[in-house]
Amino acid sequence: MAEFPKLRLRRLRKSNLRKIFRETRLSTDNLIVPIFVDENIKEKKPIESMPGYYRIPLEGVEKEVDECLELGLESFILFGVPSYKDEVGTSAFDREGVIQKAVRRVKAEFPDAVVVTDVCLCEYTTHGHCGIVRDGEILNDETLPILGKIAVSHAEAGADVVAPSGMMDGMVAAIRRALDESGFSSIPIMSYAAKYASSFYSPFREAAESGYKFGDRKGYQMDIHNSDEAMREIELDIKEGADIIMIKPALPYLDIIRRARERFGYPLAAYNVSGEYSMVKAAIEKGWLSEDVIYEILVSIKRAGANLIITYHAKEVAEKLQ
Ligand code: PBG
């Protein structure tokens, strides 16, 4: 191999030559837009801790999807804010629940849009935890059949992909079985396989009204210090039948994304979460960072090895990609 001064790496960085050798490309094809659907409102409502982001009323969901489609964004993940909550999250699997209605509306008008649904209890329970609670404890095995029911109700409404996010052990197997028994063997599962107990989720909890009333999520979400454990979580989810594995959050966990890419070579999603979004928006609002950091962050997540990125920046970055 030649060395300097014969070899000069700057030669290929000139003008448009640099584009030819670009190793990573960000495309709207790889972005998923989160939509918060709130059945308690009639007008879209700003989310204070997420500047530029809104809760959308049920009646507004088609318009929101349409705007995204215009920008080339064809995949969505829906989160619901229900009008009714109870101890066991009944409204999460109600045929007439907010997500089931929202999915039917979107698929009726845009059959080709890819609709992913979040399968979890925290938005639908009064205590705000991701599982059934007894004596202050979040029960694992008792939660599994409910997750199965939620997933089936989403599939019946027309969801294309279901995404369990509650970090219960055995959730992927339980959901796979429930879907298969109900005739939905072709619906893929995108599992939040390595989801950390992160402080970056707090704006989401305002957005989705899913904050917990006691304790925290450390009993089920992963310890932020661990990397080997993430590999075990992912391996287990793949064995249980996950079609896509997810790592969440994204930017502070690029090492996990890279490791999972190299180790499993499996369809891989990264969730660029609410706090990552808010942090960047705040710095841009203050004039301390330029908007270009958004693109740079999303490229870094892709370069680390994610095939797809769930991001609240999808629309603003799609405008730039056009
Ligand atoms: C529900 C869920 C959460 C997020 C996605 N699904 C919140 C949580 O676990 O507390 C967070 C997403 C974000 O912060 O953007 N289990």
mmCIF file of C-alpha atoms and ligand atoms in Angstrom:
data_model
loop_
_atom_site.group_PDB
_atom_site.id
_atom_site.type_symbol
_atom_site.label_atom_id
_atom_site.label_comp_id
_atom_site.label_asym_id
_atom_site.label_seq_id
_atom_site.Cartn_x
_atom_site.Cartn_y
_atom_site.Cartn_z
ATOM 1 C CA MET A 1 0.000 0.000 0.000
ATOM 2 C CA ALA A 2 1.215 3.426 -0.936
ATOM 3 C CA GLU A 3 1.974 5.941 1.744
ATOM 4 C CA PHE A 4 2.079 9.699 1.976
ATOM 5 C CA PRO A 5 3.133 11.678 -0.055
ATOM 6 C CA LYS A 6 2.159 9.273 -2.890
ATOM 7 C CA LEU A 7 -1.126 8.562 -1.185
ATOM 8 C CA ARG A 8 -3.290 11.532 -0.302
ATOM 9 C CA LEU A 9 -6.780 10.726 1.003
ATOM 10 C CA ARG A 10 -7.908 14.294 0.468
ATOM 11 C CA ARG A 11 -7.952 13.684 -3.324
ATOM 12 C CA LEU A 12 -11.304 11.883 -3.128
ATOM 13 C CA ARG A 13 -12.889 14.454 -0.878
ATOM 14 C CA LYS A 14 -12.974 17.128 -3.554
ATOM 15 C CA SER A 15 -16.219 18.501 -5.024
ATOM 16 C CA ASN A 16 -18.776 15.935 -6.078
ATOM 17 C CA LEU A 17 -16.248 13.119 -6.039
ATOM 18 C CA ARG A 18 -16.914 12.763 -2.336
ATOM 19 C CA LYS A 19 -20.517 11.795 -3.062
ATOM 20 C CA ILE A 20 -19.469 8.804 -5.158
ATOM 21 C CA PHE A 21 -17.714 7.271 -2.203
ATOM 22 C CA ARG A 22 -20.376 7.982 0.337
ATOM 23 C CA GLU A 23 -20.791 4.742 2.316
ATOM 24 C CA THR A 24 -24.062 5.533 4.061
ATOM 25 C CA ARG A 25 -27.177 7.066 2.605
ATOM 26 C CA LEU A 26 -30.152 8.329 4.475
ATOM 27 C CA SER A 27 -33.442 7.748 2.704
ATOM 28 C CA THR A 28 -37.063 8.368 3.606
ATOM 29 C CA ASP A 29 -37.546 4.632 2.912
ATOM 30 C CA ASN A 30 -35.730 3.880 6.163
ATOM 31 C CA LEU A 31 -37.582 6.298 8.412
ATOM 32 C CA ILE A 32 -40.650 5.619 10.536
ATOM 33 C CA VAL A 33 -42.801 8.519 11.711
ATOM 34 C CA PRO A 34 -44.279 8.289 15.221
ATOM 35 C CA ILE A 35 -47.851 9.601 15.504
ATOM 36 C CA PHE A 36 -49.573 10.271 18.815
ATOM 37 C CA VAL A 37 -53.298 9.794 18.371
ATOM 38 C CA ASP A 38 -55.394 11.309 21.138
ATOM 39 C CA GLU A 39 -59.078 10.459 21.243
ATOM 40 C CA ASN A 40 -59.808 13.203 23.781
ATOM 41 C CA ILE A 41 -59.090 16.157 21.517
ATOM 42 C CA LYS A 42 -60.611 17.716 18.409
ATOM 43 C CA GLU A 43 -57.704 19.915 17.300
ATOM 44 C CA LYS A 44 -54.056 18.961 17.117
ATOM 45 C CA LYS A 45 -52.307 19.881 20.321
ATOM 46 C CA PRO A 46 -48.656 20.888 20.758
ATOM 47 C CA ILE A 47 -46.496 18.749 23.039
ATOM 48 C CA GLU A 48 -44.676 21.246 25.204
ATOM 49 C CA SER A 49 -41.497 19.282 25.772
ATOM 50 C CA MET A 50 -41.247 18.334 22.070
ATOM 51 C CA PRO A 51 -41.202 21.614 20.121
ATOM 52 C CA GLY A 52 -42.822 21.196 16.701
ATOM 53 C CA TYR A 53 -44.545 17.921 17.655
ATOM 54 C CA TYR A 54 -48.254 17.401 18.234
ATOM 55 C CA ARG A 55 -50.888 15.040 19.470
ATOM 56 C CA ILE A 56 -53.298 14.389 16.639
ATOM 57 C CA PRO A 57 -57.057 13.884 17.074
ATOM 58 C CA LEU A 58 -58.549 10.722 15.567
ATOM 59 C CA GLU A 59 -60.233 12.830 12.902
ATOM 60 C CA GLY A 60 -56.872 14.330 11.922
ATOM 61 C CA VAL A 61 -54.916 11.157 11.444
ATOM 62 C CA GLU A 62 -55.509 10.807 7.698
ATOM 63 C CA LYS A 63 -54.319 14.374 7.089
ATOM 64 C CA GLU A 64 -51.169 13.755 9.104
ATOM 65 C CA VAL A 65 -50.394 10.586 7.156
ATOM 66 C CA ASP A 66 -51.139 12.324 3.884
ATOM 67 C CA GLU A 67 -48.636 15.110 4.661
ATOM 68 C CA CYS A 68 -45.979 12.522 5.380
ATOM 69 C CA LEU A 69 -46.714 10.561 2.213
ATOM 70 C CA GLU A 70 -46.256 13.798 0.246
ATOM 71 C CA LEU A 71 -42.753 13.970 1.720
ATOM 72 C CA GLY A 72 -42.003 10.372 0.748
ATOM 73 C CA LEU A 73 -42.490 8.974 4.260
ATOM 74 C CA GLU A 74 -44.544 5.797 4.024
ATOM 75 C CA SER A 75 -44.116 4.117 7.416
ATOM 76 C CA PHE A 76 -45.715 5.090 10.704
ATOM 77 C CA ILE A 77 -45.783 3.924 14.282
ATOM 78 C CA LEU A 78 -48.947 4.780 16.185
ATOM 79 C CA PHE A 79 -49.225 5.550 19.896
ATOM 80 C CA GLY A 80 -52.610 6.046 21.503
ATOM 81 C CA VAL A 81 -53.915 8.349 24.194
ATOM 82 C CA PRO A 82 -57.179 6.650 25.224
ATOM 83 C CA SER A 83 -60.245 8.214 26.826
ATOM 84 C CA TYR A 84 -60.478 5.386 29.330
ATOM 85 C CA LYS A 85 -57.840 3.788 31.566
ATOM 86 C CA ASP A 86 -58.141 1.048 34.174
ATOM 87 C CA GLU A 87 -55.919 -1.242 36.248
ATOM 88 C CA VAL A 88 -55.478 -3.848 33.508
ATOM 89 C CA GLY A 89 -55.443 -1.715 30.366
ATOM 90 C CA THR A 90 -58.728 -2.938 28.878
ATOM 91 C CA SER A 91 -58.840 -0.122 26.322
ATOM 92 C CA ALA A 92 -55.577 -1.391 24.807
ATOM 93 C CA PHE A 93 -57.339 -4.355 23.178
ATOM 94 C CA ASP A 94 -60.789 -2.855 22.680
ATOM 95 C CA ARG A 95 -62.012 -3.173 19.093
ATOM 96 C CA GLU A 96 -63.216 0.393 19.433
ATOM 97 C CA GLY A 97 -60.004 1.590 21.129
ATOM 98 C CA VAL A 98 -58.104 4.619 19.897
ATOM 99 C CA ILE A 99 -55.385 2.676 18.062
ATOM 100 C CA GLN A 100 -57.774 0.189 16.484
ATOM 101 C CA LYS A 101 -59.857 3.083 15.159
ATOM 102 C CA ALA A 102 -56.807 5.022 13.999
ATOM 103 C CA VAL A 103 -55.381 2.010 12.141
ATOM 104 C CA ARG A 104 -58.688 1.371 10.367
ATOM 105 C CA ARG A 105 -58.895 5.021 9.305
ATOM 106 C CA VAL A 106 -55.347 5.099 7.942
ATOM 107 C CA LYS A 107 -55.558 1.753 6.134
ATOM 108 C CA ALA A 108 -58.952 2.599 4.624
ATOM 109 C CA GLU A 109 -57.602 5.718 2.990
ATOM 110 C CA PHE A 110 -53.973 4.687 2.386
ATOM 111 C CA PRO A 111 -53.801 0.902 2.034
ATOM 112 C CA ASP A 112 -50.130 1.024 1.030
ATOM 113 C CA ALA A 113 -48.956 2.987 4.063
ATOM 114 C CA VAL A 114 -46.983 0.776 6.468
ATOM 115 C CA VAL A 115 -48.656 0.961 9.852
ATOM 116 C CA VAL A 116 -46.747 -0.263 12.901
ATOM 117 C CA THR A 117 -48.455 -0.326 16.308
ATOM 118 C CA ASP A 118 -46.894 -0.119 19.738
ATOM 119 C CA VAL A 119 -48.028 -3.067 21.832
ATOM 120 C CA CYS A 120 -47.840 -2.020 25.456
ATOM 121 C CA LEU A 121 -50.003 -1.320 28.487
ATOM 122 C CA CYS A 122 -48.510 1.842 29.955
ATOM 123 C CA GLU A 123 -50.692 4.269 28.012
ATOM 124 C CA TYR A 124 -53.842 2.343 28.970
ATOM 125 C CA THR A 125 -53.369 1.606 32.665
ATOM 126 C CA THR A 126 -54.150 3.940 35.566
ATOM 127 C CA HIS A 127 -50.805 3.101 37.210
ATOM 128 C CA GLY A 128 -48.884 3.674 33.963
ATOM 129 C CA HIS A 129 -46.790 0.512 34.093
ATOM 130 C CA CYS A 130 -46.154 -1.777 31.136
ATOM 131 C CA GLY A 131 -47.633 -4.818 32.865
ATOM 132 C CA ILE A 132 -50.290 -5.986 35.274
ATOM 133 C CA VAL A 133 -49.586 -4.827 38.823
ATOM 134 C CA ARG A 134 -50.231 -6.750 42.041
ATOM 135 C CA ASP A 135 -49.038 -5.514 45.447
ATOM 136 C CA GLY A 136 -46.755 -2.989 43.800
ATOM 137 C CA GLU A 137 -45.119 -5.624 41.604
ATOM 138 C CA ILE A 138 -45.206 -5.700 37.797
ATOM 139 C CA LEU A 139 -46.199 -9.239 36.921
ATOM 140 C CA ASN A 140 -44.584 -10.846 33.918
ATOM 141 C CA ASP A 141 -46.459 -14.030 33.004
ATOM 142 C CA GLU A 142 -49.900 -12.607 33.785
ATOM 143 C CA THR A 143 -49.180 -9.757 31.347
ATOM 144 C CA LEU A 144 -48.295 -11.994 28.392
ATOM 145 C CA PRO A 145 -51.817 -13.103 27.352
ATOM 146 C CA ILE A 146 -52.938 -9.463 27.424
ATOM 147 C CA LEU A 147 -50.097 -8.476 25.115
ATOM 148 C CA GLY A 148 -51.216 -11.274 22.785
ATOM 149 C CA LYS A 149 -54.756 -9.893 22.806
ATOM 150 C CA ILE A 150 -53.560 -6.354 22.074
ATOM 151 C CA ALA A 151 -51.455 -7.544 19.143
ATOM 152 C CA VAL A 152 -54.342 -9.544 17.670
ATOM 153 C CA SER A 153 -56.693 -6.564 18.006
ATOM 154 C CA HIS A 154 -54.183 -4.405 16.138
ATOM 155 C CA ALA A 155 -53.780 -6.988 13.399
ATOM 156 C CA GLU A 156 -57.571 -7.268 13.065
ATOM 157 C CA ALA A 157 -57.727 -3.504 12.609
ATOM 158 C CA GLY A 158 -55.209 -3.818 9.767
ATOM 159 C CA ALA A 159 -51.791 -3.130 11.322
ATOM 160 C CA ASP A 160 -48.885 -4.259 9.133
ATOM 161 C CA VAL A 161 -46.364 -4.766 11.939
ATOM 162 C CA VAL A 162 -46.741 -5.045 15.720
ATOM 163 C CA ALA A 163 -44.062 -3.694 18.039
ATOM 164 C CA PRO A 164 -44.093 -4.882 21.665
ATOM 165 C CA SER A 165 -42.272 -2.367 23.867
ATOM 166 C CA GLY A 166 -42.943 -3.536 27.411
ATOM 167 C CA MET A 167 -39.777 -5.605 27.975
ATOM 168 C CA MET A 168 -41.660 -8.542 29.505
ATOM 169 C CA ASP A 169 -39.804 -11.859 29.292
ATOM 170 C CA GLY A 170 -41.417 -14.136 26.714
ATOM 171 C CA MET A 171 -43.487 -11.366 25.113
ATOM 172 C CA VAL A 172 -42.383 -12.114 21.558
ATOM 173 C CA ALA A 173 -43.233 -15.830 21.843
ATOM 174 C CA ALA A 174 -46.617 -15.038 23.408
ATOM 175 C CA ILE A 175 -47.495 -12.539 20.700
ATOM 176 C CA ARG A 176 -46.275 -14.820 17.899
ATOM 177 C CA ARG A 177 -48.452 -17.626 19.209
ATOM 178 C CA ALA A 178 -51.495 -15.385 19.611
ATOM 179 C CA LEU A 179 -51.111 -13.958 16.112
ATOM 180 C CA ASP A 180 -50.622 -17.375 14.516
ATOM 181 C CA GLU A 181 -53.635 -18.848 16.298
ATOM 182 C CA SER A 182 -55.770 -16.001 15.004
ATOM 183 C CA GLY A 183 -54.727 -16.363 11.379
ATOM 184 C CA PHE A 184 -52.101 -13.605 11.363
ATOM 185 C CA SER A 185 -49.011 -15.682 10.713
ATOM 186 C CA SER A 186 -47.849 -13.195 8.074
ATOM 187 C CA ILE A 187 -47.763 -10.193 10.431
ATOM 188 C CA PRO A 188 -44.175 -9.440 11.483
ATOM 189 C CA ILE A 189 -43.077 -8.573 15.014
ATOM 190 C CA MET A 190 -40.681 -5.719 15.576
ATOM 191 C CA SER A 191 -39.469 -6.284 19.103
ATOM 192 C CA TYR A 192 -38.091 -3.564 21.324
ATOM 193 C CA ALA A 193 -35.439 -6.131 22.177
ATOM 194 C CA ALA A 194 -32.863 -3.991 23.930
ATOM 195 C CA LYS A 195 -34.747 -1.187 25.592
ATOM 196 C CA TYR A 196 -32.849 0.619 28.295
ATOM 197 C CA ALA A 197 -34.262 2.232 31.447
ATOM 198 C CA SER A 198 -33.343 5.608 30.017
ATOM 199 C CA SER A 199 -33.950 9.168 31.164
ATOM 200 C CA PHE A 200 -34.410 10.126 27.525
ATOM 201 C CA TYR A 201 -38.076 8.995 27.481
ATOM 202 C CA SER A 202 -39.554 11.750 29.657
ATOM 203 C CA PRO A 203 -40.981 13.955 26.859
ATOM 204 C CA PHE A 204 -42.739 10.872 25.437
ATOM 205 C CA ARG A 205 -44.433 10.327 28.754
ATOM 206 C CA GLU A 206 -45.925 13.801 28.468
ATOM 207 C CA ALA A 207 -46.823 13.166 24.839
ATOM 208 C CA ALA A 208 -48.509 9.814 25.461
ATOM 209 C CA GLU A 209 -49.647 10.393 29.031
ATOM 210 C CA SER A 210 -47.871 7.190 29.960
ATOM 211 C CA GLY A 211 -45.934 8.242 33.043
ATOM 212 C CA TYR A 212 -46.030 5.821 35.964
ATOM 213 C CA LYS A 213 -47.647 6.592 39.304
ATOM 214 C CA PHE A 214 -45.137 4.753 41.488
ATOM 215 C CA GLY A 215 -41.649 3.257 41.291
ATOM 216 C CA ASP A 216 -39.814 3.226 37.962
ATOM 217 C CA ARG A 217 -39.251 0.917 34.993
ATOM 218 C CA LYS A 218 -35.943 -0.518 36.176
ATOM 219 C CA GLY A 219 -37.532 -3.850 37.019
ATOM 220 C CA TYR A 220 -38.130 -4.539 33.337
ATOM 221 C CA GLN A 221 -36.116 -2.138 31.199
ATOM 222 C CA MET A 222 -32.394 -2.751 30.851
ATOM 223 C CA ASP A 223 -29.565 -1.402 32.971
ATOM 224 C CA ILE A 224 -27.821 1.376 31.029
ATOM 225 C CA HIS A 225 -24.405 0.010 31.979
ATOM 226 C CA ASN A 226 -24.837 -3.262 30.090
ATOM 227 C CA SER A 227 -23.868 -4.336 26.610
ATOM 228 C CA ASP A 228 -23.518 -8.148 26.851
ATOM 229 C CA GLU A 229 -27.012 -8.284 28.324
ATOM 230 C CA ALA A 230 -28.360 -6.503 25.237
ATOM 231 C CA MET A 231 -26.906 -9.308 23.094
ATOM 232 C CA ARG A 232 -28.692 -11.891 25.275
ATOM 233 C CA GLU A 233 -31.984 -9.989 25.038
ATOM 234 C CA ILE A 234 -31.698 -9.772 21.261
ATOM 235 C CA GLU A 235 -30.714 -13.423 20.890
ATOM 236 C CA LEU A 236 -33.692 -14.482 22.961
ATOM 237 C CA ASP A 237 -36.120 -12.342 20.965
ATOM 238 C CA ILE A 238 -34.781 -13.734 17.700
ATOM 239 C CA LYS A 239 -35.282 -17.280 19.067
ATOM 240 C CA GLU A 240 -38.841 -16.377 20.089
ATOM 241 C CA GLY A 241 -39.601 -15.265 16.545
ATOM 242 C CA ALA A 242 -38.906 -11.532 16.297
ATOM 243 C CA ASP A 243 -38.633 -10.439 12.661
ATOM 244 C CA ILE A 244 -37.031 -7.100 13.425
ATOM 245 C CA ILE A 245 -35.064 -6.263 16.542
ATOM 246 C CA MET A 246 -34.939 -2.789 17.994
ATOM 247 C CA ILE A 247 -32.450 -0.901 20.080
ATOM 248 C CA LYS A 248 -33.662 2.048 22.085
ATOM 249 C CA PRO A 249 -32.605 4.840 22.606
ATOM 250 C CA ALA A 250 -30.353 5.316 19.572
ATOM 251 C CA LEU A 251 -27.699 8.001 19.855
ATOM 252 C CA PRO A 252 -26.368 7.139 23.329
ATOM 253 C CA TYR A 253 -26.387 3.432 22.329
ATOM 254 C CA LEU A 254 -24.629 3.437 18.958
ATOM 255 C CA ASP A 255 -22.154 0.891 20.335
ATOM 256 C CA ILE A 256 -25.027 -1.531 20.927
ATOM 257 C CA ILE A 257 -26.375 -0.965 17.409
ATOM 258 C CA ARG A 258 -22.968 -1.668 15.889
ATOM 259 C CA ARG A 259 -22.451 -4.753 18.032
ATOM 260 C CA ALA A 260 -25.878 -6.141 17.167
ATOM 261 C CA ARG A 261 -25.318 -5.499 13.445
ATOM 262 C CA GLU A 262 -22.009 -7.374 13.491
ATOM 263 C CA ARG A 263 -23.172 -10.201 15.685
ATOM 264 C CA PHE A 264 -26.634 -10.949 14.293
ATOM 265 C CA GLY A 265 -26.850 -9.382 10.828
ATOM 266 C CA TYR A 266 -30.579 -9.245 11.476
ATOM 267 C CA PRO A 267 -33.134 -6.601 10.403
ATOM 268 C CA LEU A 268 -32.370 -3.858 12.876
ATOM 269 C CA ALA A 269 -34.315 -0.811 13.998
ATOM 270 C CA ALA A 270 -33.175 2.052 16.196
ATOM 271 C CA TYR A 271 -35.487 4.369 18.098
ATOM 272 C CA ASN A 272 -34.260 7.968 18.115
ATOM 273 C CA VAL A 273 -36.370 8.740 21.188
ATOM 274 C CA SER A 274 -38.232 11.797 22.450
ATOM 275 C CA GLY A 275 -35.451 13.124 24.695
ATOM 276 C CA GLU A 276 -32.938 12.914 21.862
ATOM 277 C CA TYR A 277 -35.345 14.986 19.779
ATOM 278 C CA SER A 278 -36.087 17.565 22.490
ATOM 279 C CA MET A 279 -32.428 18.071 23.312
ATOM 280 C CA VAL A 280 -31.572 18.848 19.702
ATOM 281 C CA LYS A 281 -34.605 21.094 19.188
ATOM 282 C CA ALA A 282 -33.771 23.075 22.326
ATOM 283 C CA ALA A 283 -30.217 23.690 21.195
ATOM 284 C CA ILE A 284 -31.404 24.737 17.727
ATOM 285 C CA GLU A 285 -34.020 27.085 19.245
ATOM 286 C CA LYS A 286 -31.293 28.709 21.292
ATOM 287 C CA GLY A 287 -29.163 29.144 18.198
ATOM 288 C CA TRP A 288 -26.384 27.036 19.691
ATOM 289 C CA LEU A 289 -26.508 24.319 17.056
ATOM 290 C CA SER A 290 -27.547 24.408 13.417
ATOM 291 C CA GLU A 291 -30.312 22.218 12.008
ATOM 292 C CA ASP A 292 -27.641 20.225 10.185
ATOM 293 C CA VAL A 293 -27.022 18.219 13.345
ATOM 294 C CA ILE A 294 -30.332 16.408 12.757
ATOM 295 C CA TYR A 295 -29.100 14.922 9.506
ATOM 296 C CA GLU A 296 -25.729 14.123 11.044
ATOM 297 C CA ILE A 297 -27.313 12.279 13.972
ATOM 298 C CA LEU A 298 -29.579 10.202 11.720
ATOM 299 C CA VAL A 299 -26.658 9.349 9.446
ATOM 300 C CA SER A 300 -24.645 8.239 12.464
ATOM 301 C CA ILE A 301 -27.428 5.872 13.557
ATOM 302 C CA LYS A 302 -27.571 4.390 10.064
ATOM 303 C CA ARG A 303 -23.786 4.177 9.829
ATOM 304 C CA ALA A 304 -23.716 2.339 13.166
ATOM 305 C CA GLY A 305 -25.828 -0.370 11.511
ATOM 306 C CA ALA A 306 -29.536 0.383 11.812
ATOM 307 C CA ASN A 307 -31.669 -0.460 8.773
ATOM 308 C CA LEU A 308 -34.473 1.744 9.932
ATOM 309 C CA ILE A 309 -34.870 4.632 12.313
ATOM 310 C CA ILE A 310 -37.956 5.674 14.208
ATOM 311 C CA THR A 311 -37.594 9.427 14.575
ATOM 312 C CA TYR A 312 -39.603 12.540 15.423
ATOM 313 C CA HIS A 313 -37.309 14.379 13.003
ATOM 314 C CA ALA A 314 -38.673 12.389 10.044
ATOM 315 C CA LYS A 315 -40.688 15.192 8.461
ATOM 316 C CA GLU A 316 -38.090 17.915 8.802
ATOM 317 C CA VAL A 317 -35.335 15.700 7.461
ATOM 318 C CA ALA A 318 -37.536 14.396 4.631
ATOM 319 C CA GLU A 319 -37.960 17.971 3.406
ATOM 320 C CA LYS A 320 -34.188 18.193 3.083
ATOM 321 C CA LEU A 321 -33.853 14.815 1.385
ATOM 322 C CA GLN A 322 -36.291 15.734 -1.401
HETATM 323 C C1 PBG B 1 -44.050 2.489 25.961
HETATM 324 C C2 PBG B 1 -43.066 3.262 25.200
HETATM 325 C C3 PBG B 1 -42.196 4.274 25.655
HETATM 326 C C4 PBG B 1 -41.537 4.767 24.533
HETATM 327 C C5 PBG B 1 -41.998 4.042 23.432
HETATM 328 N N1 PBG B 1 -42.915 3.104 23.881
HETATM 329 C C6 PBG B 1 -42.041 4.902 26.983
HETATM 330 C C7 PBG B 1 -41.482 4.175 28.123
HETATM 331 O O1 PBG B 1 -40.997 3.056 28.041
HETATM 332 O O2 PBG B 1 -41.559 4.783 29.198
HETATM 333 C C8 PBG B 1 -40.542 5.894 24.526
HETATM 334 C C9 PBG B 1 -40.367 6.588 23.234
HETATM 335 C C10 PBG B 1 -39.718 7.902 23.296
HETATM 336 O O3 PBG B 1 -39.203 8.365 24.328
HETATM 337 O O4 PBG B 1 -39.698 8.530 22.232
HETATM 338 N N2 PBG B 1 -43.567 1.425 26.691
#
